[in-house]
Coordinates of N, CA and C in Angstrom, one line a residue:
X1 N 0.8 -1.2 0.0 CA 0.0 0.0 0.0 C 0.9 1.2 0.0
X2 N 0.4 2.1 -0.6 CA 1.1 3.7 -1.2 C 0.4 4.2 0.1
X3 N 1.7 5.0 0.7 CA 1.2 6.3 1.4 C 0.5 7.1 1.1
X4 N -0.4 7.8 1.4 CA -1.3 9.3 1.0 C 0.3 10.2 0.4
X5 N 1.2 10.6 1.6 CA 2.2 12.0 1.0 C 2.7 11.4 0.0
X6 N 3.0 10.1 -0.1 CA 3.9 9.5 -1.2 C 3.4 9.3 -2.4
X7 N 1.8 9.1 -2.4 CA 1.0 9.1 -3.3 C 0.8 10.4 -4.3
X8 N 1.1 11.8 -3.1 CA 0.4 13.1 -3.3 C 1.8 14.0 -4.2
X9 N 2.9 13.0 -3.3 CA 4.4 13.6 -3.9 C 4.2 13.0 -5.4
X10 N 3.7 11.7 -5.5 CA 4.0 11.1 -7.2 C 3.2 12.0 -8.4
X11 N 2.0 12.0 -7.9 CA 1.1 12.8 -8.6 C 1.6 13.8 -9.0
X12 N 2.2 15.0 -7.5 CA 2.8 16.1 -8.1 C 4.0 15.8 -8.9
X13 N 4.6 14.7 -9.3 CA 5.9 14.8 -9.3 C 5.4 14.9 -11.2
X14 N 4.2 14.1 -11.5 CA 4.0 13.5 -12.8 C 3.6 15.0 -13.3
X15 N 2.8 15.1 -12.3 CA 2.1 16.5 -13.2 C 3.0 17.7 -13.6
X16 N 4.4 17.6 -12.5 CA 5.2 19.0 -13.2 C 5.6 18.2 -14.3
X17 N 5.9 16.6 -14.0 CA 6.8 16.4 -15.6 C 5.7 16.9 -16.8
X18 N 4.8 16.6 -16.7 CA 3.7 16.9 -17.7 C 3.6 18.5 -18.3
X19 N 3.9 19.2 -17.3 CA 4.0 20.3 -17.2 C 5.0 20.9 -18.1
X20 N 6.3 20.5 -17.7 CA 7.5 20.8 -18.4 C 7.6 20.5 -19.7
X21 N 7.2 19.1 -19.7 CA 7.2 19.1 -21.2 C 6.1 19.7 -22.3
X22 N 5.2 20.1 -21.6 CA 4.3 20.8 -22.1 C 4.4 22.3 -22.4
X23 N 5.5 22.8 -21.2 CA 6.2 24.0 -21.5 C 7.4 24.3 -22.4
X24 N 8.0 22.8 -22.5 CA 8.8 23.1 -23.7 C 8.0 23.0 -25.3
X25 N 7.0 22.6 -25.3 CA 6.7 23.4 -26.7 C 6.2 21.5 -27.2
X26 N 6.1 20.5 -26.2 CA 5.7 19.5 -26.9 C 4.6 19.0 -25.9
X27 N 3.2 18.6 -27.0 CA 2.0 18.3 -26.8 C 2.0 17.0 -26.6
X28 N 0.8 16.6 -25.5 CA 1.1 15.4 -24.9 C 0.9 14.2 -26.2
X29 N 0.1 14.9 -27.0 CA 0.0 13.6 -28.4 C 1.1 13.5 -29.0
X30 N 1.9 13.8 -29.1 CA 3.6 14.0 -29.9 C 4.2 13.1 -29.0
X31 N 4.0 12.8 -27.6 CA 4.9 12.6 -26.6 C 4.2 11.3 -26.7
X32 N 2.3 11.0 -26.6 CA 2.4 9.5 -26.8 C 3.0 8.7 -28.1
X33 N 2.8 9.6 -28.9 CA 3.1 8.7 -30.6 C 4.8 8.6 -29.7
X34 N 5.7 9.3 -29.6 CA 6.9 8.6 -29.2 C 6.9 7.6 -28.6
X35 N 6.4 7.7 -27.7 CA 6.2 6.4 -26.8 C 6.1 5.2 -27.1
X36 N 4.8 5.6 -28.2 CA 4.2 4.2 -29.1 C 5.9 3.5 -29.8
X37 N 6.3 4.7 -30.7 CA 7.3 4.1 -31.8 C 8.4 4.0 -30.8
X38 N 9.0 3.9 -29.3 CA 9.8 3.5 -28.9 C 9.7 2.0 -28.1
X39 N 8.3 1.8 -28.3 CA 7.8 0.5 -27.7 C 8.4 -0.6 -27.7
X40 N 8.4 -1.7 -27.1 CA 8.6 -2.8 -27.7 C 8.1 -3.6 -28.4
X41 N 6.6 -3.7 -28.8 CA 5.8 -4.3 -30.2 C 6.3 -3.6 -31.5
X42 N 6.7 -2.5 -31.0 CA 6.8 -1.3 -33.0 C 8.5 -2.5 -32.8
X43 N 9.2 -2.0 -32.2 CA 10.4 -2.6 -32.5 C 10.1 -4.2 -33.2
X44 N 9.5 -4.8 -32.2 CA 9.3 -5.9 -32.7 C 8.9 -6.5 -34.6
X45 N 8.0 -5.1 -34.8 CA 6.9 -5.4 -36.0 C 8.5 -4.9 -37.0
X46 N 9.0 -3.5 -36.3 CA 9.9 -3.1 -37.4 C 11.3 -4.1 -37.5
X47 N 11.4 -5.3 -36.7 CA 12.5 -6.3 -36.7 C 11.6 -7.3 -38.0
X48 N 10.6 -7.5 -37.3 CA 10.0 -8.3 -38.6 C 10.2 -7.8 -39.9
X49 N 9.9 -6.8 -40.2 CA 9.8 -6.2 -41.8 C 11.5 -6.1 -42.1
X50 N 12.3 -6.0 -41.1 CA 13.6 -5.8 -41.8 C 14.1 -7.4 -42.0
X51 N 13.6 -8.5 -41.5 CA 13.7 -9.9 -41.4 C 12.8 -10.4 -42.3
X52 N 11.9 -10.0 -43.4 CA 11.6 -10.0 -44.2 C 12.4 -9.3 -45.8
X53 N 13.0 -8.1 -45.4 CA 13.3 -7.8 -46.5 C 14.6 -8.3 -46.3
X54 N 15.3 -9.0 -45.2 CA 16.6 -9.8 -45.7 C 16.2 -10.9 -46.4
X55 N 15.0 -11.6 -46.5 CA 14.6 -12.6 -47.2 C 14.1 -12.8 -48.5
X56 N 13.9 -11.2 -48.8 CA 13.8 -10.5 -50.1 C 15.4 -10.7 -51.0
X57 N 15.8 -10.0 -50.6 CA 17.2 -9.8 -50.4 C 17.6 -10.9 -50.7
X58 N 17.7 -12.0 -50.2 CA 18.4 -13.4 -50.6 C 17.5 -14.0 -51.9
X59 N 16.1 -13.8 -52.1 CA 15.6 -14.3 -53.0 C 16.1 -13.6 -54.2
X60 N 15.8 -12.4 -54.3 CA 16.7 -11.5 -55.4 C 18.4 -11.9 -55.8
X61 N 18.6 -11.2 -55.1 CA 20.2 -12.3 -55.5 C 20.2 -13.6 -55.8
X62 N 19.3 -14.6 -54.7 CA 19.4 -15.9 -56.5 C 19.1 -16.0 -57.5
X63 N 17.8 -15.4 -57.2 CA 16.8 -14.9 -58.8 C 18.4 -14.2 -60.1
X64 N 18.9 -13.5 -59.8 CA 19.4 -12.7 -60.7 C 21.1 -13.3 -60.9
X65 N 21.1 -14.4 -59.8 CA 22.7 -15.2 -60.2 C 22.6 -16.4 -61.0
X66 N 20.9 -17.1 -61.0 CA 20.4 -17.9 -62.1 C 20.6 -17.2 -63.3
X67 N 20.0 -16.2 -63.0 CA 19.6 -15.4 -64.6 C 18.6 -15.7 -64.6
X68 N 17.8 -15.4 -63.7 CA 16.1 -15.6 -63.4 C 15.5 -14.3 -63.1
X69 N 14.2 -13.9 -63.6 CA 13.2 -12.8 -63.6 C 12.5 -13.0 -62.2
X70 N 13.0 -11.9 -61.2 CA 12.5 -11.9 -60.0 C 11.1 -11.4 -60.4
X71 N 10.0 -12.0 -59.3 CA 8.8 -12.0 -59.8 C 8.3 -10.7 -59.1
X72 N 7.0 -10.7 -59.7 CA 6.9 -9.3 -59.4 C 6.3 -9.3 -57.5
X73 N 5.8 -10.3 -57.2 CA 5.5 -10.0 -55.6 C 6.7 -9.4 -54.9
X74 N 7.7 -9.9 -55.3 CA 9.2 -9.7 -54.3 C 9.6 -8.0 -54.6
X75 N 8.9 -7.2 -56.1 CA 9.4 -6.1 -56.0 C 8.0 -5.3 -55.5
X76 N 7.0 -5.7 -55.1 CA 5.9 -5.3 -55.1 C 5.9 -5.1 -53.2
X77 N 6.6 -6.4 -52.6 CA 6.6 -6.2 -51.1 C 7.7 -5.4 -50.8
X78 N 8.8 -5.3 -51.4 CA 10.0 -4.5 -51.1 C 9.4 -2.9 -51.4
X79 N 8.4 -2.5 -52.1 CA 7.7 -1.4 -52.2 C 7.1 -0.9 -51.1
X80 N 6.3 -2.2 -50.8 CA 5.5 -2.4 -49.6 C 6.5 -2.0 -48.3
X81 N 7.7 -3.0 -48.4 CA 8.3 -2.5 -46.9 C 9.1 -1.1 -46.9
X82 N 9.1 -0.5 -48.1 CA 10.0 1.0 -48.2 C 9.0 1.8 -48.1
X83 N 7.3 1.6 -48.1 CA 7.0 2.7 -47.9 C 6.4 2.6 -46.1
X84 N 6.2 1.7 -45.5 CA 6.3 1.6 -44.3 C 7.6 2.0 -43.9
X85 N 8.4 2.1 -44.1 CA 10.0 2.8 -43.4 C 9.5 4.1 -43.5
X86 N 9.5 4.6 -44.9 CA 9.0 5.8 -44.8 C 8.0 6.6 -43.9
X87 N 6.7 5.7 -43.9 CA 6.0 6.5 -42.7 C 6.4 6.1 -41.0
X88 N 6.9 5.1 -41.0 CA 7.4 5.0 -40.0 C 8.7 6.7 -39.3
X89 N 9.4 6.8 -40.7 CA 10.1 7.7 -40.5 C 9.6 9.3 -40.4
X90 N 8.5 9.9 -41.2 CA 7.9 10.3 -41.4 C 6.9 10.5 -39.6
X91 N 6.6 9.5 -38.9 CA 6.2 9.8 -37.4 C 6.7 10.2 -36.4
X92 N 8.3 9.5 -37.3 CA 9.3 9.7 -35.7 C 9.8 11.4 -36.0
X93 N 9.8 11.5 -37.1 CA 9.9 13.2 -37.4 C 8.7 13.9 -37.2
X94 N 7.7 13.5 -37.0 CA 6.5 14.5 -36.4 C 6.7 14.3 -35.2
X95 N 6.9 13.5 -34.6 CA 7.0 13.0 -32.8 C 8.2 13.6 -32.0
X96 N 9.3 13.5 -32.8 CA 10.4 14.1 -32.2 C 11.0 15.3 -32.8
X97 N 10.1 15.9 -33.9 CA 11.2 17.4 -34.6 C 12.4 17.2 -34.7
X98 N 12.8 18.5 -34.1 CA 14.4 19.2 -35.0 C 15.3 17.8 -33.5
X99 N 14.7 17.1 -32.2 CA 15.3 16.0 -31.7 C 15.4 14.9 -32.3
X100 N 15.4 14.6 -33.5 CA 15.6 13.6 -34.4 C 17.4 13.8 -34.8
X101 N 17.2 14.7 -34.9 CA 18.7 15.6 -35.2 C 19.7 14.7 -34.2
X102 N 19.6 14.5 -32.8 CA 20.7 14.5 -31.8 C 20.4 12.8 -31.6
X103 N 19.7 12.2 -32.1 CA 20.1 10.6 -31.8 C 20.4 10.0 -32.5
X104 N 21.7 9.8 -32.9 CA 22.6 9.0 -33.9 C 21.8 7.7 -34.7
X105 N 20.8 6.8 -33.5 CA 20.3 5.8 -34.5 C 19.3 6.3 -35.3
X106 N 18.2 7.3 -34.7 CA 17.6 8.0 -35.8 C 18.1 8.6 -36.8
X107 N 19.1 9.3 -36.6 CA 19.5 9.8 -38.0 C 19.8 9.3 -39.0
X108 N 20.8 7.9 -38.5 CA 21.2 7.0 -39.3 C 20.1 6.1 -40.0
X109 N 18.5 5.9 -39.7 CA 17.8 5.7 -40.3 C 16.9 6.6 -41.1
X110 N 17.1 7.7 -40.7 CA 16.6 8.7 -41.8 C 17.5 8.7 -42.7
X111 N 18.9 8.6 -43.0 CA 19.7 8.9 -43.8 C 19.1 7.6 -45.0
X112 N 19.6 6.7 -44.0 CA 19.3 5.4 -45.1 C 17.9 5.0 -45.7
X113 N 16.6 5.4 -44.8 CA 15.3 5.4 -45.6 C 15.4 6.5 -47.0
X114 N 15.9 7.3 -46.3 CA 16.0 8.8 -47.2 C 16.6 7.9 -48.6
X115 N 17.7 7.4 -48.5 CA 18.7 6.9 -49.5 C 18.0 5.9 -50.7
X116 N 17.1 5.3 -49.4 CA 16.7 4.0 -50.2 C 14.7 4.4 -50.9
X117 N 14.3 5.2 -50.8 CA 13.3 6.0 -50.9 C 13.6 6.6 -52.5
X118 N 14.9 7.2 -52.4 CA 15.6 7.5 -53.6 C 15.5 6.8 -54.5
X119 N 16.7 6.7 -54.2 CA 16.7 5.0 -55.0 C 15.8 4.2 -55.6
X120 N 14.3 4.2 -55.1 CA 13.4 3.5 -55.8 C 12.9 4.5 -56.5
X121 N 12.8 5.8 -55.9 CA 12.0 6.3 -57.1 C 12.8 6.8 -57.9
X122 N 14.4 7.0 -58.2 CA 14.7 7.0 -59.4 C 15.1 6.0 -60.2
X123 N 14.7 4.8 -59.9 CA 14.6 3.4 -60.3 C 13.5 3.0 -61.1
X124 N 12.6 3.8 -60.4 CA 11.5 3.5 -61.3 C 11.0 4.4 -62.4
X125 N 11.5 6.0 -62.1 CA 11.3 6.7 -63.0 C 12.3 7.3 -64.2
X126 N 13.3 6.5 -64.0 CA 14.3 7.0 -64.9 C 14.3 5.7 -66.2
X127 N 14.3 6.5 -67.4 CA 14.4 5.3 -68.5 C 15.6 5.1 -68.7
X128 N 16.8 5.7 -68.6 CA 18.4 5.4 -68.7 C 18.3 4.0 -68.0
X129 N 20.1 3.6 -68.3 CA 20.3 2.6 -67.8 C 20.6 3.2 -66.3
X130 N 20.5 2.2 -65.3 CA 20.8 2.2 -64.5 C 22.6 1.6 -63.6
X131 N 23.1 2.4 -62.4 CA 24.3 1.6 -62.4 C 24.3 0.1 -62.5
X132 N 26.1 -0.7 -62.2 CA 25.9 -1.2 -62.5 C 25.3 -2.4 -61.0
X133 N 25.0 -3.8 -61.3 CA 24.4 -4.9 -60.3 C 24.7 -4.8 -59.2
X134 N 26.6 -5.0 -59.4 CA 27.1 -4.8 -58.0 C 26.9 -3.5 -57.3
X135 N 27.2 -2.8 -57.2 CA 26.4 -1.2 -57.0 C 25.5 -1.1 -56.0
X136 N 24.4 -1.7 -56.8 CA 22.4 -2.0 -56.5 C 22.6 -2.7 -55.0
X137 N 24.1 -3.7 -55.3 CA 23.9 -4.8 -54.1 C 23.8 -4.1 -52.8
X138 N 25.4 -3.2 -53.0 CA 25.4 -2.6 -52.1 C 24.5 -1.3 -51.5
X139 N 23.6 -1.3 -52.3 CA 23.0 -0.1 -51.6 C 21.7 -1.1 -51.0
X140 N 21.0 -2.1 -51.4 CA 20.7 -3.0 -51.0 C 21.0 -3.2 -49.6
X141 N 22.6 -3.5 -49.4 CA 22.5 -4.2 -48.3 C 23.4 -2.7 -47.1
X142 N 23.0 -1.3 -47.6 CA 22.9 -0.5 -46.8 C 21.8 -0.1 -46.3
X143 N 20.9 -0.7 -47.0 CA 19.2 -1.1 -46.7 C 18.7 -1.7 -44.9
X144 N 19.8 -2.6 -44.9 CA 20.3 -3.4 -43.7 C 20.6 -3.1 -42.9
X145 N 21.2 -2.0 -42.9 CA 21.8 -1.5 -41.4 C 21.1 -1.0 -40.9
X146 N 19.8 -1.1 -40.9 CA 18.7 -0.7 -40.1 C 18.7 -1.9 -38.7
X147 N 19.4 -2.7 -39.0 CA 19.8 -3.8 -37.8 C 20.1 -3.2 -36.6
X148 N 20.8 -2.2 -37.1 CA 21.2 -1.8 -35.7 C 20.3 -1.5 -34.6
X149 N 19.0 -1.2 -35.3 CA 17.9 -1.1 -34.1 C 17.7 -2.2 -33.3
X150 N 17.8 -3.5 -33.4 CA 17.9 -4.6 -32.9 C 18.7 -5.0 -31.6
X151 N 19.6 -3.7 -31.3 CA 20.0 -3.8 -29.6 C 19.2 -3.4 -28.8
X152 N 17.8 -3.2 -29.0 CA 17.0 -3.1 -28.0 C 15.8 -4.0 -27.8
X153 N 16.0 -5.0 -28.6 CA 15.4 -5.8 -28.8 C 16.0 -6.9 -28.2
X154 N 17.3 -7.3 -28.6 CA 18.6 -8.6 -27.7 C 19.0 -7.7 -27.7
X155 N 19.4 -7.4 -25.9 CA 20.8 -7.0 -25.7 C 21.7 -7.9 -25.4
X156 N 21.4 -9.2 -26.3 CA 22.1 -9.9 -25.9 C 23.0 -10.5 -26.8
X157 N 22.3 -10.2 -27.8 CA 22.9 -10.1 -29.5 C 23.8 -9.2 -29.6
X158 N 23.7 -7.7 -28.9 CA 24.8 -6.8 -29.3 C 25.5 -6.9 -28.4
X159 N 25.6 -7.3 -27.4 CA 27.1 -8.2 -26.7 C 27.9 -8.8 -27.0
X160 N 27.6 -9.8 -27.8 CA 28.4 -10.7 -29.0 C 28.9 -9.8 -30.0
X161 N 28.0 -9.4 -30.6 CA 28.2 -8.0 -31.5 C 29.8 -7.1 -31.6
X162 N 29.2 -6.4 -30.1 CA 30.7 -5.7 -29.5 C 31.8 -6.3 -29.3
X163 N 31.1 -7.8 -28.7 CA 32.8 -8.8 -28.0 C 33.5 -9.2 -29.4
X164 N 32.8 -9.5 -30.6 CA 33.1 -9.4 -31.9 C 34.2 -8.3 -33.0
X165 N 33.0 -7.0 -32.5 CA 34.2 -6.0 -33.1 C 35.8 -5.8 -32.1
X166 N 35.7 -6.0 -30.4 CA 36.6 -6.0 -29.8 C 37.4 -6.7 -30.2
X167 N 37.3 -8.2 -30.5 CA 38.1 -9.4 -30.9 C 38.8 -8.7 -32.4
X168 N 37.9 -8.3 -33.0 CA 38.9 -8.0 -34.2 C 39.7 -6.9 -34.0
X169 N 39.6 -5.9 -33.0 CA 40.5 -4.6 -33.5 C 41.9 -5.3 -32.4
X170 N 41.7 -6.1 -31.7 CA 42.9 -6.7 -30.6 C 43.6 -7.4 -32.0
X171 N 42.6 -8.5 -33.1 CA 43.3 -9.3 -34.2 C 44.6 -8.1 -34.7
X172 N 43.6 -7.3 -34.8 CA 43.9 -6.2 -36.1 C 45.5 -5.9 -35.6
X173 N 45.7 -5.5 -33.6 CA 46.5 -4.5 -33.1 C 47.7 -5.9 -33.5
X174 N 47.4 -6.8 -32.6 CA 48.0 -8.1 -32.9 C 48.9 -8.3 -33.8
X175 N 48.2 -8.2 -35.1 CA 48.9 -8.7 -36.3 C 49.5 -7.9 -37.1
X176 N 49.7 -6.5 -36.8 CA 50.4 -5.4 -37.1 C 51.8 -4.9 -35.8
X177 N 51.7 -5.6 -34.7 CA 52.8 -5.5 -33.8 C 53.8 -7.2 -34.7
X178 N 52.7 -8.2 -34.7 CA 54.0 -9.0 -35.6 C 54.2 -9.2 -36.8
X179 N 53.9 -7.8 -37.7 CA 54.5 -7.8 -38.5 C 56.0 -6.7 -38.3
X180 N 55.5 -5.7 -37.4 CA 56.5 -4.7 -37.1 C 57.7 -5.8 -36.7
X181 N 57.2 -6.5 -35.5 CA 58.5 -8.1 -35.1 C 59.0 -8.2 -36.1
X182 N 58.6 -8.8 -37.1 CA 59.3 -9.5 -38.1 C 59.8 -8.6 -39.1
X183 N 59.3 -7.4 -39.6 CA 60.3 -6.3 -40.0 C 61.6 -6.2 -39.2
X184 N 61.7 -5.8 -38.1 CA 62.9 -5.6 -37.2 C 63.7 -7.0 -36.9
X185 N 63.1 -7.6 -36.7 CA 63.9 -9.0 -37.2 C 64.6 -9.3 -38.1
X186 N 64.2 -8.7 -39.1 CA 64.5 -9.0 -40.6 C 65.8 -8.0 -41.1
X187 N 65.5 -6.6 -40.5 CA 66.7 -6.1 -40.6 C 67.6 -6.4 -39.8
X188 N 67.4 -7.1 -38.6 CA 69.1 -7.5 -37.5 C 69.2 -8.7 -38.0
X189 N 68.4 -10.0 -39.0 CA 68.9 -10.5 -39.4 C 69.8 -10.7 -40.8
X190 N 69.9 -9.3 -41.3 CA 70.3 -9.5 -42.7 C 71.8 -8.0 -42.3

């Protein structure tokens, strides 16, 4: 059981936050829609659609290393999933304004929706040839890095993740101290 003062302190405590943020210039519907797109189901839904278009993504690439006509559902859902990023992106910039600016993963997904948004529509509206395959791949699979959102989803995945990139830059320091060895070796042995 809540105390009455402790009850009376929470209340007040909610209502100045309410307050504040209401005094800085953001309306409580701006602040639920954040809420919503920081949830854990949107995460969830938006892990799904990027776990889907990695499955696009592999279907395409075999389709096109046969030398087979990828069918049209696979360009028809990849439409499907780029314009959901879009409004997805499109919320989080109504919900969070010019604070979209200061959080590195958002930006980095606006940059890359922005990119890939592009890219389809001058894909589809340009009659020139387009670059070349390899190219496409990679902008394709900068499509992906939208994974990154996925540390809030496992943090247990980007632990591996990190102990991963750590293991390589020790490889990296590692195998550049023996080759320096073996330079200096090389000249006291000759």
């Amino acid at each position: 059981r809540v105390s009455a003062s402790l009850r009376r302190r929470l209340l007040h405590f909610s209502a100045r936050i309410r307050s504040l943020e209401y005094e800085e210039g953001i309306p409580p519907h701006r602040l639920k829609l954040e809420e919503v797109l920081q949830s854990r189901p949107f995460d969830v839904a938006v892990c799904c659609a990027l776990a889907m278009n990695i499955v696009l993504l592999v279907l395409e690439t075999n389709a096109e290393a046969r030398g087979d006509d990828v069918g049209r559902w696979v360009t028809y859902t990849e439409y499907g999933l780029s314009i959901f990023y879009v409004i997805e992106l499109g919320l989080k910039m109504y919900a969070k304004r010019w604070r979209l600016l200061f959080c590195p993963g958002d930006l980095l997904d606006a940059c890359i929706i922005s990119f890939d948004a592009a890219f389809f529509i001058i894909s589809e509206t340009s009659q020139e040839s387009l670059p070349s395959p390899a190219l496409l791949r990679v902008f394709r699979v900068v499509r992906l890095g939208r994974f990154i959102s996925l540390r809030r989803i496992f943090p247990e995945l980007w632990t591996i993740m990190a102990g991963l990139f750590g293991a390589v830059k020790v490889i990296f320091w590692g195998v550049l101290l023996i080759n320096i060895w073996l330079c200096i070796l090389s000249i006291v042995a000759v």
